[in-house]
Amino acid sequence: MSPCNAEPGTRNAERNPRTILHDANQVLVLTGAGISAESGVPTFRGPGGLWKEFRPEDLATPEAFAGDPRLVWEWYGWRREKVAACAPNAGHLALARWMLARTGVTLVTQNVDGLHEAAARSIDPAGPDRAMPVRLHGSIARVRCPGCGFSAEDAGPVDARSLDTLPHCQSCGAMLRPDVVWFGESLPVDALLRAEEAANQADACLVVGTAGAVYPAAGFVLAVERRGKPVIVVDPGPTSFDDVAAAKLVGNAGELLPALLG
Ligand code: OAD
């Protein structure tokens, strides 16, 4: 069966997902860890998910960093190494190609792995910025200074043997932190505003590889649906959007996105 045909979960069988996306002037795309799963980046929930092995409150909160920065940096260093060994997969590439070939798509990602950016650059290194994602949860390849606000690219290895070997700010000397959003923290205002605007203007929403368990990201999808616009979900497992989806394409993003967007 073509991935674009209505699956058992489809509520609006007469509207093909390809047609929905083709007819929409403005599309909000929300991605999560699942789009990077076929690249080798672990997801958070479900089988093999990071939150099965680790507790978010020990590693992904400001309190955890204040209590044991060495442990937190060790974990982010390990994730950096994992991501550095990964390349964009067919799902990232199909999405980037589609965004470069048309206008009116805003890609909002919860991922910190940089693989959407790598996909866009690999297709057209000097291409327009419109295939670049709005990063809701920051970037694992950046650092930020809680003291003076300095921030910079840094995807290098982390030496977490002691507090002294952890990254320190070149401006004020304070300990740097990963430039990601932790639980209990506000999202970057720019990213939030851009995502809100895209949700308010979208004629359709494409959701890929997110369980929909974390807000405000999940709320953007529901905002589109509340405006009566169709939501298409691409995911091999259950998501919190399944009940409101006009179409659920059950399977891996690396297989389904090239067929849906190609
Ligand atoms: P989750 O781990 O919660 O969800 C991953 C989703 O991807 C699940 O619905 C899987 O079924 C699906 N999936 C797995 N393999 C896939 C594939 N090959 N193709 C498509 N989908 C696949 O990850 P997120 O929803 O991204 O936040 O998690 C949201 C946030 O929770 C993260 O940004 C992170 C986490 O805690 C923070 O750390 C603040």
Coordinates of N, CA and C in Angstrom, one line a residue, residues 18-191:
R18 N -1.1 13.7 0.7 CA -0.3 14.5 -0.3 C -1.1 15.7 -0.8
T19 N -2.4 15.5 -1.0 CA -3.2 16.6 -1.5 C -3.3 17.6 -0.5
I20 N -3.5 17.2 0.8 CA -3.6 18.2 1.8 C -2.4 19.1 1.8
L21 N -1.2 18.5 1.8 CA 0.0 19.3 1.8 C 0.2 20.2 0.6
H22 N -0.2 19.6 -0.6 CA 0.0 20.3 -1.8 C -1.0 21.6 -1.8
D23 N -2.2 21.4 -1.3 CA -3.2 22.5 -1.4 C -2.9 23.6 -0.3
A24 N -2.1 23.3 0.7 CA -1.9 24.2 1.8 C -0.9 25.3 1.4
N25 N -1.3 26.5 1.6 CA -0.3 27.6 1.4 C 0.7 27.7 2.5
Q26 N 0.2 27.5 3.7 CA 1.1 27.5 4.9 C 1.1 26.2 5.6
V27 N 2.2 25.6 5.9 CA 2.3 24.3 6.6 C 3.2 24.5 7.8
L28 N 2.7 24.0 9.0 CA 3.5 23.8 10.1 C 4.0 22.4 10.2
V29 N 5.3 22.2 10.3 CA 5.9 20.8 10.5 C 6.5 20.8 11.9
L30 N 6.0 19.8 12.7 CA 6.6 19.7 14.0 C 7.3 18.3 14.0
T31 N 8.6 18.3 14.3 CA 9.4 17.1 14.4 C 9.9 16.8 15.8
G32 N 10.1 15.5 16.1 CA 10.6 15.1 17.4 C 11.7 14.0 17.2
A33 N 12.1 13.5 18.3 CA 13.3 12.5 18.2 C 13.1 11.4 17.2
G34 N 11.9 11.0 16.9 CA 11.7 9.9 16.0 C 12.2 10.1 14.6
I35 N 12.2 11.4 14.2 CA 12.7 11.6 12.8 C 14.2 11.3 12.7
S36 N 14.9 11.3 13.9 CA 16.4 11.1 13.9 C 16.7 9.6 14.3
A37 N 15.6 8.9 14.6 CA 15.9 7.5 15.1 C 16.6 6.6 14.1
E38 N 16.3 6.8 12.8 CA 16.9 6.0 11.8 C 18.4 6.5 11.5
S39 N 18.7 7.6 12.0 CA 20.1 8.1 11.9 C 21.0 7.5 13.1
G40 N 20.3 6.9 14.1 CA 21.0 6.3 15.2 C 20.9 7.2 16.5
V41 N 20.1 8.3 16.5 CA 20.0 9.1 17.7 C 18.8 8.5 18.5
P42 N 19.1 8.2 19.8 CA 18.0 7.6 20.6 C 16.8 8.5 20.8
T43 N 15.6 7.9 20.9 CA 14.4 8.7 21.2 C 14.4 8.8 22.8
F44 N 13.4 9.5 23.3 CA 13.3 9.7 24.7 C 12.4 8.6 25.4
R45 N 11.2 8.4 24.7 CA 10.2 7.5 25.3 C 10.1 6.3 24.4
G46 N 9.4 5.3 24.8 CA 9.2 4.0 24.0 C 10.5 3.1 24.2
P47 N 10.5 2.0 23.4 CA 11.5 1.0 23.6 C 12.9 1.7 23.3
G48 N 13.9 1.4 24.1 CA 15.2 2.0 23.9 C 15.3 3.5 24.2
G49 N 14.3 4.1 24.7 CA 14.3 5.6 24.9 C 15.2 6.0 26.0
L50 N 15.8 7.2 25.9 CA 16.7 7.6 27.0 C 16.1 7.7 28.4
W51 N 14.8 8.1 28.4 CA 14.1 8.2 29.7 C 13.7 6.8 30.3
K52 N 14.1 5.8 29.6 CA 13.9 4.4 30.2 C 15.2 4.1 31.1
E53 N 16.3 4.7 30.6 CA 17.6 4.3 31.3 C 18.0 5.4 32.3
F54 N 17.6 6.7 32.0 CA 18.0 7.8 32.8 C 16.8 8.6 33.3
R55 N 17.0 9.3 34.4 CA 15.9 10.1 35.0 C 16.1 11.5 34.6
P56 N 15.0 12.1 33.9 CA 15.2 13.5 33.4 C 15.5 14.4 34.6
E57 N 15.0 14.2 35.8 CA 15.2 15.1 36.9 C 16.7 15.1 37.3
D58 N 17.4 14.0 37.0 CA 18.9 13.9 37.3 C 19.8 14.6 36.3
L59 N 19.2 14.8 35.1 CA 20.1 15.2 34.0 C 19.6 16.4 33.2
A60 N 18.3 16.7 33.2 CA 17.8 17.7 32.3 C 16.9 18.7 33.0
T61 N 17.4 19.2 34.2 CA 16.8 20.3 34.9 C 17.9 21.3 35.4
P62 N 17.5 22.5 35.6 CA 18.5 23.5 36.2 C 19.0 23.0 37.5
E63 N 18.1 22.3 38.3 CA 18.5 21.9 39.6 C 19.5 20.8 39.5
A64 N 19.4 19.9 38.5 CA 20.3 18.8 38.4 C 21.7 19.4 38.0
F65 N 21.7 20.5 37.2 CA 23.0 21.1 36.8 C 23.6 21.8 38.0
A66 N 22.8 22.5 38.8 CA 23.3 23.2 40.0 C 23.9 22.1 41.0
G67 N 23.2 21.0 41.1 CA 23.6 20.0 42.1 C 24.9 19.2 41.6
D68 N 24.9 18.8 40.4 CA 26.0 18.0 39.9 C 26.3 18.3 38.4
P69 N 27.0 19.4 38.2 CA 27.3 19.8 36.8 C 28.2 18.8 36.1
R70 N 29.0 18.1 36.8 CA 29.9 17.2 36.2 C 29.1 16.0 35.5
L71 N 28.2 15.5 36.3 CA 27.3 14.4 35.8 C 26.5 14.9 34.6
V72 N 25.9 16.1 34.7 CA 25.1 16.6 33.6 C 26.0 16.8 32.3
W73 N 27.2 17.4 32.5 CA 28.0 17.6 31.3 C 28.5 16.2 30.8
E74 N 28.7 15.3 31.6 CA 29.2 13.9 31.1 C 28.1 13.4 30.2
W75 N 26.8 13.5 30.6 CA 25.7 13.0 29.8 C 25.6 13.7 28.5
Y76 N 25.7 15.0 28.5 CA 25.6 15.8 27.3 C 26.8 15.6 26.4
G77 N 28.0 15.3 27.0 CA 29.2 15.0 26.2 C 29.0 13.7 25.5
W78 N 28.4 12.7 26.2 CA 28.1 11.4 25.6 C 27.1 11.5 24.5
R79 N 26.1 12.4 24.7 CA 25.1 12.6 23.6 C 25.7 13.3 22.4
R80 N 26.6 14.3 22.7 CA 27.3 15.0 21.6 C 28.0 14.0 20.7
E81 N 28.8 13.1 21.4 CA 29.5 12.1 20.7 C 28.6 11.2 19.8
K82 N 27.5 10.8 20.4 CA 26.6 10.0 19.6 C 26.1 10.7 18.4
V83 N 25.7 12.0 18.6 CA 25.1 12.8 17.5 C 26.2 13.1 16.4
A84 N 27.4 13.3 16.9 CA 28.5 13.6 15.9 C 28.7 12.4 15.0
A85 N 28.4 11.2 15.4 CA 28.6 10.0 14.6 C 27.4 9.8 13.6
C86 N 26.4 10.7 13.7 CA 25.1 10.4 12.9 C 25.0 11.4 11.7
A87 N 24.4 10.9 10.7 CA 24.1 11.7 9.5 C 22.6 11.8 9.3
P88 N 22.2 12.9 8.6 CA 20.8 13.0 8.3 C 20.3 11.7 7.5
N89 N 19.1 11.3 7.7 CA 18.6 10.1 7.0 C 17.6 10.6 5.9
A90 N 17.0 9.6 5.2 CA 16.1 9.9 4.1 C 14.9 10.8 4.5
G91 N 14.5 10.7 5.7 CA 13.4 11.5 6.2 C 13.8 13.0 6.3
H92 N 15.0 13.3 6.9 CA 15.5 14.7 7.0 C 15.7 15.2 5.6
L93 N 16.2 14.4 4.7 CA 16.6 14.9 3.4 C 15.3 15.2 2.6
A94 N 14.3 14.3 2.7 CA 13.1 14.5 1.9 C 12.4 15.8 2.4
L95 N 12.4 16.0 3.7 CA 11.8 17.2 4.2 C 12.6 18.5 3.8
A96 N 13.9 18.4 3.8 CA 14.7 19.6 3.4 C 14.5 19.9 1.9
R97 N 14.5 18.8 1.1 CA 14.3 19.0 -0.3 C 13.0 19.7 -0.6
W98 N 11.9 19.2 0.1 CA 10.6 19.7 -0.1 C 10.5 21.2 0.3
M99 N 11.1 21.5 1.4 CA 11.1 22.9 1.9 C 11.9 23.8 1.0
L100 N 12.9 23.3 0.4 CA 13.7 24.2 -0.5 C 13.0 24.4 -1.9
A101 N 12.1 23.4 -2.2 CA 11.4 23.5 -3.5 C 10.1 24.3 -3.4
R102 N 9.6 24.6 -2.2 CA 8.4 25.4 -2.1 C 8.5 26.5 -1.0
T103 N 7.5 27.3 -0.9 CA 7.5 28.3 0.2 C 6.4 28.0 1.1
G104 N 6.3 28.7 2.2 CA 5.2 28.6 3.1 C 5.3 27.4 4.1
V105 N 6.5 26.8 4.3 CA 6.6 25.8 5.3 C 7.5 26.3 6.5
T106 N 7.0 26.1 7.7 CA 7.8 26.4 8.9 C 8.1 25.1 9.6
L107 N 9.3 24.8 9.7 CA 9.7 23.6 10.4 C 10.1 23.9 11.8
V108 N 9.4 23.3 12.8 CA 9.6 23.5 14.2 C 10.1 22.2 14.8
T109 N 11.3 22.2 15.4 CA 11.8 20.9 15.9 C 12.0 21.0 17.4
Q110 N 11.8 19.9 18.0 CA 12.1 19.7 19.5 C 13.5 19.1 19.6
N111 N 14.1 18.8 18.4 CA 15.4 18.1 18.5 C 16.6 19.1 18.6
V112 N 17.6 18.6 19.3 CA 18.8 19.4 19.6 C 20.0 18.9 18.7
D113 N 19.7 17.9 17.8 CA 20.8 17.2 17.2 C 21.4 17.9 16.0
G114 N 20.8 18.9 15.4 CA 21.3 19.6 14.2 C 21.2 18.9 12.9
L115 N 20.4 17.8 12.9 CA 20.3 17.0 11.7 C 19.5 17.6 10.6
H116 N 18.4 18.4 11.0 CA 17.7 19.1 9.9 C 18.6 20.1 9.2
E117 N 19.4 20.8 10.0 CA 20.3 21.8 9.5 C 21.3 21.1 8.5
A118 N 21.9 20.0 9.0 CA 22.8 19.2 8.2 C 22.2 18.8 6.9
A119 N 21.0 18.4 6.9 CA 20.3 17.9 5.7 C 20.2 19.0 4.7
A120 N 19.7 20.2 5.2 CA 19.5 21.4 4.3 C 20.9 21.8 3.7
R121 N 21.9 21.8 4.5 CA 23.2 22.2 4.0 C 23.8 21.2 3.0
S122 N 23.5 19.9 3.2 CA 24.0 18.9 2.3 C 23.4 19.0 1.0
I123 N 22.1 19.5 0.9 CA 21.5 19.6 -0.4 C 21.9 20.8 -1.1
D124 N 22.0 21.9 -0.4 CA 22.3 23.2 -1.0 C 23.1 24.1 0.1
P125 N 24.4 24.0 0.1 CA 25.2 24.6 1.1 C 24.9 26.1 1.2
A126 N 24.6 26.7 0.0 CA 24.4 28.2 0.0 C 22.9 28.5 -0.2
G127 N 22.1 27.5 0.1 CA 20.7 27.7 -0.2 C 20.0 28.6 0.8
P128 N 18.7 29.0 0.5 CA 18.0 29.9 1.4 C 17.8 29.2 2.7
D129 N 17.5 30.1 3.7 CA 17.4 29.6 5.1 C 16.1 28.9 5.4
R130 N 15.2 28.9 4.4 CA 13.8 28.4 4.7 C 13.7 26.9 5.1
A131 N 14.8 26.1 4.8 CA 14.7 24.7 5.3 C 15.3 24.6 6.6
M132 N 15.7 25.7 7.3 CA 16.3 25.6 8.6 C 15.2 25.6 9.7
P133 N 15.4 24.8 10.7 CA 14.3 24.6 11.7 C 14.3 25.8 12.7
V134 N 13.1 26.0 13.2 CA 13.0 26.8 14.5 C 13.3 25.8 15.6
R135 N 14.3 26.1 16.4 CA 14.7 25.1 17.4 C 14.1 25.5 18.8
L136 N 13.1 24.7 19.1 CA 12.4 25.0 20.4 C 13.2 24.7 21.6
H137 N 14.0 23.6 21.5 CA 14.7 23.1 22.7 C 16.2 23.4 22.6
G138 N 16.7 24.3 21.8 CA 18.1 24.7 21.7 C 18.9 23.7 20.9
S139 N 20.2 23.7 21.2 CA 21.2 22.9 20.3 C 22.2 22.3 21.2
I140 N 22.4 21.0 21.0 CA 23.4 20.3 21.8 C 24.9 20.7 21.4
A141 N 25.0 21.4 20.2 CA 26.3 21.8 19.7 C 26.6 23.3 20.1
R142 N 25.9 23.8 21.1 CA 26.1 25.2 21.5 C 26.3 25.2 23.0
V143 N 27.0 26.2 23.5 CA 27.1 26.4 25.0 C 26.6 27.8 25.3
R144 N 26.2 28.0 26.5 CA 25.7 29.3 27.0 C 26.2 29.6 28.4
C145 N 26.5 30.9 28.7 CA 27.0 31.2 30.0 C 25.8 31.7 30.8
P146 N 25.5 31.1 31.9 CA 24.5 31.5 32.8 C 24.8 32.9 33.5
G147 N 26.1 33.2 33.5 CA 26.6 34.4 34.2 C 26.4 35.6 33.3
C148 N 27.1 35.6 32.1 CA 27.1 36.9 31.3 C 26.3 36.8 30.0
G149 N 25.7 35.6 29.7 CA 24.9 35.5 28.6 C 25.7 35.1 27.3
F150 N 27.0 35.0 27.4 CA 27.8 34.6 26.2 C 27.3 33.3 25.7
S151 N 27.2 33.1 24.3 CA 26.9 31.8 23.8 C 27.6 31.6 22.5
A152 N 27.9 30.3 22.2 CA 28.8 30.0 21.1 C 28.5 28.6 20.6
E153 N 28.9 28.3 19.4 CA 29.0 27.0 18.9 C 30.0 26.2 19.6
D154 N 29.7 25.0 20.0 CA 30.8 24.1 20.6 C 30.2 22.7 20.6
A155 N 30.7 21.9 19.6 CA 30.3 20.6 19.4 C 31.4 19.6 19.8
G156 N 32.4 20.1 20.5 CA 33.6 19.3 20.8 C 33.4 18.3 21.9
P157 N 34.4 17.5 22.2 CA 34.3 16.6 23.3 C 34.3 17.3 24.6
V158 N 33.7 16.7 25.6 CA 33.6 17.3 26.9 C 34.5 16.5 27.9
D159 N 35.4 17.2 28.6 CA 36.2 16.6 29.6 C 35.6 16.8 30.9
A160 N 34.9 15.7 31.4 CA 34.1 15.8 32.6 C 34.7 15.1 33.8
R161 N 36.1 15.1 33.7 CA 36.8 14.4 34.9 C 36.7 15.1 36.2
S162 N 36.6 16.5 36.1 CA 36.5 17.3 37.3 C 35.7 18.6 37.0
L163 N 35.4 19.3 38.0 CA 34.7 20.6 37.8 C 35.6 21.5 37.0
D164 N 36.9 21.5 37.2 CA 37.9 22.4 36.6 C 38.0 22.1 35.1
T165 N 37.8 20.9 34.7 CA 38.0 20.6 33.2 C 36.7 20.8 32.4
L166 N 35.6 21.1 33.1 CA 34.4 21.4 32.4 C 34.5 22.7 31.6
P167 N 33.7 23.0 30.6 CA 33.8 24.2 29.8 C 33.5 25.4 30.6
H168 N 34.4 26.5 30.5 CA 34.2 27.7 31.2 C 34.1 28.9 30.2
C169 N 33.5 29.9 30.7 CA 33.2 31.1 29.8 C 34.5 31.9 29.6
Q170 N 34.7 32.2 28.3 CA 35.9 32.9 27.9 C 35.8 34.4 28.3
S171 N 34.5 34.9 28.5 CA 34.3 36.3 28.9 C 34.4 36.5 30.4
C172 N 33.6 35.7 31.2 CA 33.6 36.0 32.6 C 34.1 34.9 33.5
G173 N 34.4 33.7 32.9 CA 35.0 32.6 33.7 C 34.1 31.7 34.4
A174 N 32.7 32.0 34.3 CA 31.7 31.1 34.9 C 31.7 29.8 34.2
M175 N 31.1 28.8 34.8 CA 31.0 27.5 34.1 C 29.9 27.6 33.0
L176 N 30.2 27.2 31.8 CA 29.2 27.2 30.8 C 28.2 26.0 30.9
R177 N 27.1 26.1 30.3 CA 26.1 25.0 30.3 C 25.7 24.7 28.8
P178 N 25.2 23.5 28.6 CA 24.7 23.2 27.2 C 23.6 24.2 26.9
D179 N 23.5 24.7 25.7 CA 22.5 25.7 25.3 C 21.2 24.9 24.8
V180 N 20.7 24.2 25.8 CA 19.4 23.5 25.5 C 18.4 23.9 26.6
V181 N 17.2 23.6 26.3 CA 16.1 23.9 27.3 C 15.9 22.7 28.2
W182 N 15.9 22.9 29.4 CA 15.7 21.9 30.4 C 14.3 21.9 30.9
F183 N 13.8 20.8 31.5 CA 12.5 20.8 32.1 C 12.4 21.9 33.2
G184 N 11.3 22.7 33.1 CA 11.1 23.8 34.1 C 11.6 25.1 33.6
E185 N 12.2 25.1 32.4 CA 12.8 26.4 31.9 C 11.9 26.9 30.7
S186 N 12.0 28.2 30.5 CA 11.2 28.8 29.4 C 11.9 28.5 28.1
L187 N 11.1 28.4 27.0 CA 11.7 28.3 25.7 C 12.2 29.6 25.2
P188 N 13.2 29.6 24.2 CA 13.7 30.8 23.7 C 12.5 31.6 23.1
V189 N 12.4 32.9 23.4 CA 11.3 33.7 23.0 C 11.1 33.8 21.5
D190 N 12.2 34.0 20.8 CA 12.1 34.0 19.3 C 11.5 32.8 18.7
A191 N 12.0 31.6 19.2 CA 11.5 30.4 18.7 C 10.0 30.2 19.0

